[in-house]
XYZ file of C-alpha atoms in Angstrom:
737
model
C 6.731 66.265 -56.584
C 7.947 69.406 -55.666
C 11.303 70.924 -53.003
C 10.965 70.235 -49.612
C 8.710 73.679 -49.144
C 6.548 72.520 -52.256
C 4.404 70.117 -52.522
C 4.410 66.997 -54.575
C 1.112 66.992 -57.052
C 1.720 62.859 -56.506
C 3.037 60.425 -54.400
C 6.746 59.822 -55.252
C 7.013 56.132 -56.149
C 10.039 54.098 -55.487
C 11.106 51.981 -57.800
C 10.997 48.592 -57.134
C 13.358 47.502 -60.069
C 16.291 49.879 -59.197
C 16.117 48.641 -55.377
C 16.251 45.587 -56.347
C 19.202 45.828 -58.811
C 21.024 47.799 -56.221
C 20.401 44.952 -53.666
C 22.081 42.383 -56.060
C 24.489 44.492 -56.936
C 25.366 44.787 -53.001
C 25.318 40.771 -52.804
C 27.669 40.816 -55.163
C 29.847 43.228 -54.213
C 30.371 40.670 -50.787
C 31.819 37.609 -52.721
C 35.507 38.224 -51.527
C 36.360 36.734 -48.613
C 39.129 38.642 -47.118
C 36.515 41.797 -46.774
C 34.382 41.895 -44.070
C 30.574 41.671 -44.414
C 29.218 45.560 -44.366
C 26.759 46.827 -41.930
C 24.858 49.371 -44.740
C 23.099 48.869 -47.464
C 22.957 51.736 -50.885
C 19.383 52.317 -51.472
C 18.509 53.860 -55.086
C 15.503 55.377 -55.912
C 13.344 57.592 -58.353
C 11.345 60.512 -57.231
C 8.161 61.396 -59.929
C 5.924 64.133 -59.887
C 2.028 63.470 -60.559
C 2.222 63.630 -64.349
C 4.810 61.109 -64.023
C 8.224 63.599 -64.610
C 11.777 63.454 -62.534
C 10.690 65.641 -59.392
C 12.508 68.930 -59.278
C 15.843 68.728 -58.338
C 17.388 69.941 -54.750
C 17.712 68.594 -51.090
C 14.846 66.381 -49.516
C 14.359 64.703 -45.993
C 13.914 60.887 -46.617
C 13.040 58.792 -43.370
C 13.494 54.666 -44.485
C 11.971 51.824 -41.908
C 11.805 48.083 -41.098
C 8.722 46.184 -41.002
C 6.976 42.734 -39.991
C 4.556 42.592 -43.143
C 3.169 45.556 -45.974
C 0.574 46.907 -43.572
C 1.364 46.286 -40.108
C 2.102 49.091 -37.577
C 4.833 48.188 -35.839
C 8.730 49.349 -36.231
C 10.934 47.204 -36.000
C 14.150 49.379 -37.289
C 14.584 53.297 -38.437
C 16.792 55.572 -40.095
C 16.141 59.716 -40.713
C 14.877 61.842 -41.607
C 18.216 62.470 -43.975
C 18.825 64.972 -46.464
C 19.228 63.123 -49.697
C 19.932 65.151 -52.515
C 17.689 64.369 -55.675
C 19.157 65.322 -59.380
C 16.504 64.397 -62.508
C 14.489 62.636 -59.797
C 17.183 59.948 -58.683
C 18.195 59.501 -55.365
C 20.431 56.975 -53.397
C 21.596 56.908 -49.668
C 23.535 54.212 -47.131
C 20.852 52.691 -44.786
C 22.494 52.066 -41.656
C 25.138 54.713 -42.217
C 23.368 56.851 -39.076
C 21.829 53.548 -37.432
C 23.456 50.665 -38.042
C 21.201 48.049 -39.418
C 20.239 45.479 -36.932
C 21.399 41.586 -37.678
C 18.863 40.751 -35.044
C 15.859 42.352 -36.670
C 16.453 40.672 -40.517
C 17.540 37.284 -38.810
C 14.129 36.993 -37.493
C 12.173 36.778 -40.674
C 10.959 38.499 -43.834
C 10.848 42.256 -43.655
C 9.404 45.013 -45.862
C 10.814 48.589 -46.363
C 9.045 51.685 -45.805
C 10.305 55.260 -47.497
C 8.312 58.431 -46.209
C 9.305 62.056 -47.933
C 9.338 64.627 -45.596
C 5.889 64.934 -43.427
C 4.136 63.044 -46.839
C 2.361 59.694 -45.666
C 4.447 56.657 -45.832
C 4.724 55.229 -49.715
C 3.891 51.434 -50.256
C 6.108 49.240 -48.414
C 8.164 47.382 -50.647
C 9.578 43.619 -49.329
C 13.331 43.492 -48.380
C 15.479 41.881 -51.059
C 18.338 39.757 -49.997
C 21.327 41.978 -50.132
C 20.939 43.782 -46.559
C 20.481 39.666 -45.168
C 24.521 39.656 -45.930
C 24.586 41.246 -42.078
C 23.702 38.293 -40.470
C 26.331 36.086 -42.432
C 28.670 38.257 -40.551
C 29.399 36.501 -37.796
C 31.381 34.096 -39.832
C 33.688 36.694 -41.445
C 32.560 36.213 -45.111
C 29.615 35.217 -47.246
C 29.402 32.223 -49.149
C 33.260 31.659 -49.439
C 33.272 28.162 -47.753
C 31.563 25.829 -49.663
C 30.810 21.866 -47.997
C 33.017 20.493 -50.609
C 36.015 22.424 -49.119
C 35.360 20.789 -45.556
C 37.179 17.450 -44.965
C 35.338 14.932 -43.034
C 35.246 15.166 -39.708
C 36.979 18.850 -39.695
C 34.806 20.225 -37.615
C 34.215 20.030 -34.147
C 31.451 20.965 -31.708
C 33.189 23.612 -30.282
C 33.406 25.617 -33.504
C 29.653 24.793 -34.186
C 27.170 28.152 -32.661
C 24.370 25.718 -32.452
C 23.590 22.640 -30.358
C 23.538 19.723 -31.758
C 23.325 15.969 -30.466
C 26.982 15.040 -29.703
C 28.572 11.518 -29.149
C 31.862 10.448 -27.373
C 32.046 8.195 -30.630
C 31.207 8.432 -34.336
C 27.933 7.002 -34.527
C 27.606 6.463 -30.734
C 24.721 7.043 -28.410
C 23.520 10.954 -28.284
C 25.216 12.459 -25.018
C 23.243 15.748 -25.381
C 19.728 16.282 -26.913
C 17.968 20.132 -27.132
C 15.612 19.710 -29.347
C 11.856 19.343 -29.327
C 10.421 16.611 -31.967
C 13.645 15.944 -33.470
C 13.913 12.582 -32.478
C 11.238 9.303 -33.280
C 9.812 7.252 -30.743
C 11.201 4.553 -32.606
C 14.671 5.931 -32.252
C 14.764 5.787 -28.486
C 16.208 2.562 -26.426
C 16.828 2.845 -23.000
C 19.912 1.051 -21.720
C 19.632 2.471 -18.105
C 17.193 3.998 -15.610
C 15.779 7.568 -16.301
C 16.473 10.060 -14.114
C 13.970 12.960 -13.975
C 14.922 14.221 -10.981
C 12.420 16.383 -9.431
C 10.532 16.238 -12.276
C 7.600 14.400 -13.359
C 6.054 12.048 -15.770
C 2.301 13.513 -17.685
C 0.806 10.995 -19.831
C -2.630 9.221 -20.642
C -2.060 5.940 -19.938
C 0.830 3.642 -18.558
C 1.433 0.563 -19.083
C 4.143 -1.473 -16.634
C 5.231 -5.560 -16.824
C 7.254 -5.410 -13.725
C 7.041 -3.619 -10.629
C 6.484 -0.191 -9.526
C 8.028 1.950 -7.100
C 6.005 4.975 -5.337
C 5.546 6.973 -2.105
C 2.429 7.926 -2.915
C -0.080 6.563 -5.644
C -2.897 9.182 -6.269
C -6.327 7.203 -8.801
C -9.641 8.249 -9.590
C -10.336 4.589 -9.185
C -8.873 1.198 -8.757
C -9.783 -1.689 -11.194
C -9.495 -5.312 -9.670
C -10.111 -7.335 -6.390
C -6.471 -6.011 -4.628
C -5.792 -9.334 -3.445
C -2.489 -9.200 -4.499
C -1.929 -5.381 -2.884
C 1.154 -5.599 -0.149
C 2.408 -2.731 2.130
C -0.569 -1.619 2.087
C -1.380 0.318 5.774
C -5.467 0.319 6.687
C -6.498 3.050 8.932
C -6.946 1.473 12.428
C -9.561 3.519 13.253
C -13.372 2.840 13.520
C -16.701 5.454 12.280
C -18.426 4.404 15.692
C -21.738 3.606 16.356
C -24.393 3.836 14.247
C -22.398 4.554 11.224
C -19.948 3.117 7.986
C -17.187 3.346 6.457
C -18.216 5.486 2.962
C -14.442 6.197 1.511
C -10.850 6.296 3.083
C -9.472 9.877 2.289
C -6.106 10.809 1.058
C -4.627 10.561 4.250
C -5.734 7.492 5.116
C -8.589 8.238 7.154
C -12.141 6.445 7.275
C -14.707 8.462 5.580
C -17.683 7.860 8.132
C -21.409 8.029 7.168
C -24.835 7.410 8.765
C -25.440 3.673 8.718
C -28.791 1.579 9.241
C -29.488 2.500 13.001
C -29.151 6.282 11.864
C -32.730 5.347 10.787
C -35.962 4.736 12.786
C -36.846 1.205 13.933
C -39.553 1.170 11.928
C -37.588 2.975 8.744
C -38.728 -0.122 6.463
C -41.252 2.039 4.688
C -38.884 5.252 4.359
C -36.435 3.194 2.238
C -38.779 1.392 0.386
C -40.928 4.717 -0.793
C -44.056 3.152 1.214
C -44.403 -0.399 -0.073
C -43.045 -1.976 2.612
C -44.157 -1.920 6.603
C -43.341 -4.024 9.645
C -45.599 -2.571 11.486
C -48.847 -4.469 12.501
C -51.773 -3.981 14.333
C -51.948 -7.278 16.972
C -54.832 -8.174 19.567
C -55.827 -11.749 21.552
C -58.606 -11.727 23.722
C -60.999 -13.486 25.452
C -64.289 -12.797 24.350
C -66.474 -16.032 26.161
C -68.159 -14.552 28.955
C -66.442 -15.620 32.746
C -68.537 -15.108 36.143
C -67.217 -13.260 38.840
C -67.167 -14.520 42.057
C -69.805 -12.605 44.542
C -67.607 -11.462 47.398
C -66.322 -15.002 48.055
C -62.835 -14.181 48.892
C -61.568 -16.022 45.148
C -60.637 -13.370 42.367
C -61.892 -14.469 38.707
C -58.398 -15.323 37.083
C -58.076 -14.882 33.801
C -55.021 -15.917 31.524
C -53.949 -14.509 27.868
C -51.502 -16.149 26.026
C -49.709 -13.310 23.757
C -47.550 -14.615 21.049
C -44.144 -13.358 20.323
C -45.197 -9.980 18.276
C -42.301 -7.932 18.236
C -41.718 -4.933 20.068
C -44.519 -3.096 20.977
C -44.841 0.888 19.385
C -48.046 0.840 21.348
C -49.890 -1.114 24.436
C -53.642 -1.167 25.717
C -55.713 -3.524 27.722
C -59.593 -3.423 26.920
C -62.023 -5.030 29.499
C -65.421 -5.141 29.507
C -67.908 -6.260 32.343
C -71.039 -6.106 34.031
C -71.659 -6.365 37.561
C -74.524 -5.084 39.729
C -72.316 -2.463 41.301
C -69.011 -2.144 39.595
C -67.535 0.205 42.396
C -66.953 -2.384 44.109
C -65.022 -4.403 41.753
C -61.074 -3.907 41.754
C -58.842 -5.284 38.841
C -55.023 -6.176 38.522
C -53.297 -6.933 35.951
C -49.871 -9.552 35.771
C -47.375 -9.154 33.654
C -45.534 -12.428 32.080
C -42.532 -10.800 34.216
C -44.534 -10.084 37.568
C -47.143 -12.580 39.514
C -46.998 -10.945 42.542
C -47.855 -7.132 42.430
C -48.556 -6.134 38.523
C -50.599 -3.142 37.716
C -53.881 -1.973 39.421
C -56.123 -1.045 36.427
C -59.007 0.380 38.493
C -59.838 0.210 42.169
C -62.972 1.087 41.887
C -63.939 -0.062 38.456
C -67.426 2.404 37.891
C -68.897 4.531 40.165
C -72.535 2.381 40.486
C -74.050 4.373 38.163
C -74.066 1.866 35.498
C -73.590 -2.002 35.890
C -72.004 -2.325 32.642
C -68.500 -0.689 31.705
C -65.920 -0.377 29.017
C -62.241 0.117 30.108
C -59.460 0.755 27.964
C -56.067 1.123 29.490
C -53.533 3.625 29.323
C -55.736 5.525 27.275
C -58.450 6.823 27.634
C -58.478 5.446 30.782
C -56.105 5.668 33.420
C -53.557 2.659 35.503
C -54.456 3.605 38.995
C -50.914 2.222 39.922
C -48.357 0.757 37.520
C -46.936 2.127 34.022
C -47.959 0.207 31.212
C -45.747 2.577 28.656
C -43.029 0.713 30.151
C -43.618 -1.882 27.823
C -42.833 0.288 24.628
C -40.104 -1.197 23.102
C -40.480 -4.116 24.640
C -41.757 -7.546 23.284
C -45.345 -8.053 25.287
C -44.948 -12.051 24.403
C -46.007 -14.233 27.686
C -48.912 -14.968 29.717
C -51.049 -12.106 31.162
C -53.160 -12.644 33.771
C -56.268 -10.547 34.601
C -57.618 -10.764 38.555
C -60.856 -9.396 39.065
C -62.378 -9.162 43.013
C -65.448 -7.915 44.099
C -65.386 -7.154 47.549
C -69.509 -6.162 48.305
C -72.412 -9.182 47.729
C -74.856 -8.374 45.446
C -78.742 -8.117 45.987
C -80.956 -10.294 43.179
C -84.027 -7.537 43.623
C -81.368 -5.278 42.179
C -79.691 -6.904 39.470
C -81.488 -10.579 39.135
C -80.020 -10.870 35.821
C -76.510 -10.554 37.109
C -76.494 -11.693 40.519
C -76.716 -15.438 40.973
C -77.015 -16.696 45.310
C -77.064 -19.907 43.663
C -74.101 -19.705 41.812
C -72.032 -16.698 44.070
C -71.517 -14.853 41.041
C -72.133 -11.403 40.508
C -71.970 -10.362 36.721
C -69.346 -11.701 34.129
C -66.020 -10.266 32.395
C -67.171 -10.336 28.770
C -63.806 -9.125 27.048
C -60.616 -9.608 28.159
C -58.671 -8.113 25.271
C -54.478 -6.955 24.748
C -53.588 -4.860 21.600
C -50.757 -3.550 20.538
C -49.119 -1.559 17.608
C -45.990 -3.478 17.156
C -42.240 -3.556 15.388
C -42.254 -7.636 14.018
C -39.544 -9.744 14.060
C -40.358 -12.165 12.136
C -42.508 -10.682 9.240
C -42.918 -7.509 6.723
C -46.606 -6.601 5.428
C -45.861 -5.714 1.616
C -48.526 -2.915 0.784
C -48.211 -2.906 -3.244
C -48.016 -5.603 -5.697
C -44.911 -7.832 -4.557
C -43.084 -8.842 -7.887
C -40.209 -11.732 -7.282
C -38.174 -12.426 -10.349
C -35.656 -14.620 -8.545
C -38.813 -16.394 -7.306
C -40.138 -17.595 -3.784
C -38.639 -20.677 -1.649
C -41.256 -21.134 1.200
C -39.632 -23.234 4.294
C -39.652 -27.176 3.727
C -40.525 -29.508 6.561
C -41.880 -33.049 6.563
C -44.553 -31.892 9.450
C -45.961 -27.819 10.316
C -43.314 -25.654 11.713
C -45.967 -24.235 13.964
C -49.500 -24.821 15.309
C -52.450 -23.788 13.206
C -54.240 -21.197 15.533
C -55.256 -17.350 15.134
C -51.491 -15.577 15.296
C -50.610 -18.470 12.098
C -53.578 -18.001 9.791
C -52.180 -17.300 6.646
C -48.778 -18.836 7.044
C -47.879 -21.294 4.289
C -45.142 -23.914 4.045
C -43.939 -26.687 2.010
C -44.917 -30.239 3.070
C -42.246 -32.419 1.973
C -44.124 -35.712 2.695
C -47.287 -34.277 1.524
C -45.761 -32.700 -1.444
C -48.165 -29.937 -1.408
C -47.933 -25.843 -0.416
C -50.227 -25.547 2.989
C -51.839 -23.249 4.444
C -53.123 -22.487 7.870
C -56.626 -20.982 7.915
C -56.205 -20.021 12.016
C -57.714 -23.556 12.925
C -56.045 -26.477 10.848
C -53.454 -26.718 7.567
C -55.270 -27.039 4.167
C -53.508 -28.666 0.802
C -52.669 -26.078 -1.736
C -53.015 -27.179 -5.432
C -52.864 -25.834 -8.864
C -55.061 -28.836 -9.577
C -57.116 -29.455 -7.196
C -56.760 -34.071 -6.497
C -59.598 -35.395 -7.647
C -60.662 -33.083 -10.321
C -61.103 -34.394 -13.713
C -57.059 -32.580 -14.879
C -55.983 -34.252 -11.716
C -57.687 -37.301 -10.813
C -56.479 -39.417 -7.584
C -55.635 -43.579 -8.071
C -58.375 -43.807 -5.312
C -60.192 -42.295 -2.370
C -57.587 -43.094 -0.010
C -54.793 -41.517 -1.839
C -57.055 -38.488 -2.308
C -57.847 -38.404 1.628
C -53.790 -38.771 2.441
C -53.126 -35.844 -0.434
C -55.719 -33.702 0.947
C -56.958 -34.343 4.399
C -59.642 -32.105 4.719
C -61.664 -33.918 1.516
C -65.265 -34.285 2.406
C -67.817 -37.124 1.357
C -68.523 -36.453 -1.965
C -67.955 -37.096 -5.735
C -64.023 -37.261 -7.034
C -62.078 -38.169 -10.067
C -60.159 -41.124 -10.192
C -57.875 -42.920 -12.187
C -56.682 -45.992 -10.503
C -54.623 -47.815 -13.500
C -53.085 -44.687 -14.667
C -52.394 -43.578 -18.197
C -53.225 -45.681 -20.851
C -55.904 -48.021 -18.334
C -59.309 -47.218 -18.077
C -60.473 -43.677 -18.716
C -60.950 -41.798 -15.403
C -63.865 -41.585 -14.017
C -66.243 -40.132 -11.384
C -66.578 -42.176 -7.785
C -68.271 -42.034 -4.846
C -66.265 -41.347 -1.797
C -66.942 -41.812 1.816
C -64.572 -39.644 3.412
C -66.040 -40.196 7.559
C -66.873 -43.749 8.292
C -63.648 -45.191 9.789
C -61.642 -42.814 9.325
C -62.805 -42.279 5.633
C -60.643 -43.007 2.261
C -63.498 -45.536 0.877
C -64.088 -46.211 -2.636
C -67.728 -47.103 -3.934
C -67.054 -50.298 -6.352
C -71.032 -51.277 -6.539
C -74.397 -51.813 -4.939
C -76.478 -54.408 -5.581
C -80.315 -53.679 -5.040
C -83.109 -55.871 -5.013
C -85.787 -53.051 -5.999
C -85.780 -53.718 -10.005
C -85.936 -56.045 -12.608
C -82.617 -55.640 -13.566
C -80.661 -58.473 -11.903
C -77.043 -59.310 -11.339
C -76.782 -63.032 -11.562
C -74.675 -64.090 -14.577
C -77.267 -63.993 -17.338
C -76.435 -60.234 -17.212
C -72.309 -60.979 -16.435
C -72.444 -57.861 -14.161
C -70.263 -59.908 -11.158
C -67.582 -60.635 -13.754
C -67.702 -58.629 -17.125
C -65.727 -54.311 -17.486
C -68.714 -52.614 -17.554
C -70.282 -49.858 -15.969
C -73.815 -49.853 -14.570
C -76.101 -46.943 -13.153
C -75.317 -43.598 -12.303
C -72.805 -42.246 -9.721
C -75.575 -39.493 -9.012
C -77.751 -42.702 -7.838
C -75.239 -45.019 -6.235
C -77.329 -46.983 -3.941
C -79.902 -48.407 -6.565
C -78.116 -51.418 -9.098
C -74.645 -49.416 -9.752
C -71.334 -50.625 -10.791
C -67.710 -48.493 -10.790
C -64.999 -48.704 -13.253
C -63.394 -49.186 -9.469
C -65.052 -52.603 -9.841
C -62.239 -53.946 -12.016
C -59.493 -51.266 -11.637
C -58.983 -50.404 -7.849
C -56.140 -53.002 -6.305
C -57.571 -54.789 -3.829
C -54.862 -57.236 -2.919
C -53.949 -55.854 0.961
C -57.564 -53.432 0.388
C -60.174 -53.659 3.108
C -63.823 -54.006 2.125
C -66.824 -52.145 3.727
C -70.024 -53.863 3.461
C -72.768 -51.380 3.719
C -76.630 -52.295 4.182
C -79.605 -49.870 3.446
C -83.338 -50.663 3.624
C -85.938 -48.439 1.990
C -82.949 -45.777 1.037
C -82.083 -45.556 4.551
C -78.428 -46.742 5.520
C -78.931 -49.624 8.667
C -75.363 -50.946 9.245
C -71.672 -51.068 8.146
C -69.506 -53.802 8.796
C -65.654 -53.528 7.506
C -63.823 -56.746 6.329
C -60.109 -56.940 6.856
C -57.810 -57.235 3.883
C -56.932 -60.843 4.830
C -60.647 -61.841 4.179
C -59.836 -61.084 -0.142
C -56.866 -62.870 -0.273
C -54.587 -61.008 -2.076
C -56.967 -60.607 -5.031
C -56.024 -58.119 -7.177
C -59.538 -56.672 -8.319
C -62.726 -56.612 -6.631
C -64.460 -58.328 -9.915
C -61.723 -61.091 -9.629
C -63.706 -62.288 -6.562
C -66.279 -63.634 -8.299
C -64.387 -65.005 -11.660
C -63.168 -68.430 -10.040
C -64.715 -70.459 -7.731
C -62.569 -70.608 -4.721
C -64.202 -71.355 -1.147
C -61.187 -70.444 0.483
C -61.678 -67.055 -0.471
C -63.324 -66.101 3.154
C -62.397 -65.372 6.667
C -63.150 -65.943 10.182
C -65.602 -63.237 12.642
C -62.122 -61.896 13.915
C -61.483 -60.302 10.523
C -64.910 -58.847 10.415
C -65.885 -55.509 12.474
C -69.297 -53.752 12.709
C -68.828 -50.111 12.336
C -72.156 -49.176 12.730
C -74.570 -51.255 14.218
C -78.190 -51.479 12.844
C -80.479 -50.061 15.616
C -83.229 -52.217 15.044
C -84.592 -55.101 13.236
C -85.755 -53.124 10.246
C -84.685 -54.734 6.803
C -83.735 -58.153 8.713
C -85.871 -61.429 9.504
C -85.166 -61.007 13.413
C -82.991 -59.280 15.819
C -80.230 -62.150 15.895
C -79.570 -61.593 12.339
C -78.912 -57.713 12.906
C -75.411 -56.934 12.041
C -73.195 -57.586 14.963
C -75.587 -60.065 16.509
C -75.098 -63.704 17.216
C -76.524 -65.047 13.941
C -76.131 -61.588 11.276
C -72.741 -60.207 9.988
C -69.623 -60.555 12.512
C -71.878 -62.233 14.965
C -70.750 -64.641 17.486
C -73.246 -67.783 16.047
C -71.476 -67.187 12.366
C -68.302 -68.538 11.227
C -67.300 -65.154 9.115
C -67.612 -64.208 5.381
C -67.853 -66.382 2.407
C -66.961 -64.776 -0.973
C -67.798 -67.979 -3.087
C -70.224 -70.692 -1.707
C -73.694 -73.215 -2.163
C -74.629 -76.114 -2.426
C -72.464 -78.869 -4.490
C -74.414 -81.493 -3.899
C -78.117 -80.504 -4.844
C -76.884 -77.604 -7.188
C -74.299 -76.615 -10.329
C -72.227 -74.510 -8.195
C -71.741 -70.777 -9.528
C -71.126 -68.892 -6.218
C -72.552 -66.237 -3.785
C -71.329 -63.854 -1.407
C -72.621 -63.818 2.412
C -71.877 -65.273 5.550
C -73.319 -68.296 7.783
C -74.016 -70.042 10.351
C -71.723 -71.439 13.069
C -71.121 -74.787 12.344
C -71.478 -74.398 8.877
C -68.732 -74.402 5.959
C -69.305 -71.864 2.534
C -70.859 -74.837 0.610
C -73.861 -74.792 2.692
C -75.885 -72.713 1.002
C -79.048 -73.351 2.693
C -77.184 -71.830 6.160
C -76.450 -68.699 3.849
C -77.405 -65.302 4.369
C -76.505 -64.607 0.693
C -76.797 -62.362 -2.552
C -76.996 -64.594 -5.112
C -74.651 -65.424 -7.862
C -76.505 -67.772 -9.703
C -76.141 -69.621 -13.499
C -79.455 -69.404 -15.489
C -80.805 -72.901 -14.958
C -79.676 -73.751 -11.754
C -82.299 -74.817 -9.192
C -81.590 -72.012 -6.912
C -81.515 -69.276 -9.551
C -84.228 -66.683 -9.657
C -84.913 -63.164 -11.462
C -83.774 -61.697 -7.961
C -79.982 -59.942 -6.929
C -81.371 -60.704 -3.197
C -83.403 -63.499 -2.343
C -85.429 -64.410 0.917
C -83.097 -66.732 2.622
C -82.525 -66.280 6.171
C -81.761 -63.795 7.197
C -84.503 -61.854 4.665
C -87.488 -63.951 5.512
C -90.838 -61.960 6.389
C -89.158 -58.932 4.838
C -89.610 -57.274 1.388
C -86.014 -57.714 -0.565
C -87.057 -55.670 -3.114
C -86.183 -52.386 -0.440
C -82.745 -54.320 0.333
C -79.501 -52.839 -1.218
C -76.134 -53.603 -0.180
C -73.105 -51.736 -1.061
C -69.575 -52.454 -1.211
C -66.769 -49.819 -0.880
C -62.543 -50.681 -0.930
C -60.220 -49.527 0.814
């Protein structure tokens, strides 16, 4: 480096070791307690030329500054340029001589010193050593002059300390003033009184209170709980008004209102269900049987049409079709349920005379002559509507021979009277998509039909608690619905009578029965007569005289428990398992006679005739002539039209000598002639004055043991009632109910 007018060949470097040594010395010089801390610091350094030799002797201008770090551009303190004498490359100067060192700058943290020679760039900064920081300690009058060991306990009061502290009025007592952040652990806190925050607030994520919370206003994003124990809550007294509902409560306590159900259109069900539900239906009732129109007789044709309560009408239409020799002379008036005097004049005249058949639809496209059918829009048209048709001119048969009747005094007919409407139903809803009921479906439960089964109720269902079945209306009568129909193989009935009770619509046919239930005889098929005398008859067997197979005890058909024949051919020799399984203790028996394959007669034997026998075959396993009944217990259900199959007219069922006739004693299940024969039994009736033992006068079905005098290889013998007949054509069937 050269003098101030000659640039240095190499930047001047400040020797850090010399500066450090100087600062150390200064620090040591501050030891005596009697001296005040100096406000200047001695700075020594060495200026060298480019080659490392000492700078030329002379006077140089040097500027010294303090910074926060080695590179920042901030200037915290600066002094100079100062004129400094350099000799042998060495120089020294007193920092703070012309501008005092700022204790606040030095106390704020580590500082770096920068040196600039003349206009040269600032030399690399060096960290400031400890000596200059002694300026900070000047406030206490000495640096390091008093140690902690030299202070007596309690010798320094709070008034002599220049810092904030937690004071106490007693040793170890509570802190009366805390001015610090994070200096006290929560575990060290214990409040012994209320905390008064003045106008300040508590801000916390959560709060748990074991006592009461008293507040002027509580604002929350949500409330958990049912609020059943809230007190002092004043609900707004206002309301939202018609058609609106409360959707919330504002901060000031007023109600927040929104559109309610009334805001929807009356038929808005489709809108809110995305089109899957609808309560709008097309309904109609009509009279379609032609009704004759009086021909100018002074009397009207009056037709009454009953409209059910469909709901409120969205459209309303009346249609009339009529035929008349001259509709231009016809007047029609319609009387609604609430007006049977004035009503509506539909048309007058009702045609132009060009056509003898007209179809009119009111109010569109045909206009009502007087009155407004549109008044029924929004109302229920339920009730009786009356159509009066008046013909004001005599007809001429030669003009309209098919319409004009002088004999009947009529001119044409009303062929259709119909009232139809599109209605908003009040009692039903249509599902236009698949209906999935996750919680189940409960039908109306009743002991009888809750409404008549008519056209308006078609499809209506309910659960009949008496019949224990779901019932559905087909528009005319009620039917039982079963998952497994009674009388099927998977759901056999106890008897035909039980089946008819479960399913009154059952027709005469072959059904599955299981009279003795599980564990007994296996279910079997049997023929059920569901028409005769109210139905419910189970065919147990048929005795037929037209084959070599007979029922005599040679085969044991009367008493054994083996089936015979085929239910598909039940009117030849046939025995159903019902013969020994169905309960006859309180049962009626139907005697049915056929001749040459044709039904001739049906006779009912009351339950008294069976004397409480448990099964039908029990009637033939014990000889008991008391198993009988008189004619009062016998009813002819179907009387024969002629004497075919019997010996004479008097032997026809219901006639004097026939079954149930006045000239007989009644019916015997066991009987015979014990004087001349070994008795084995028969079934039949005998003439008045004779008992069951008088076989010669019995018209019987033989039940004889082989070897008996009366035994023959036939089932039906030519006794009195069968003389002069072909017994091979005779069949007698027995039903039980």
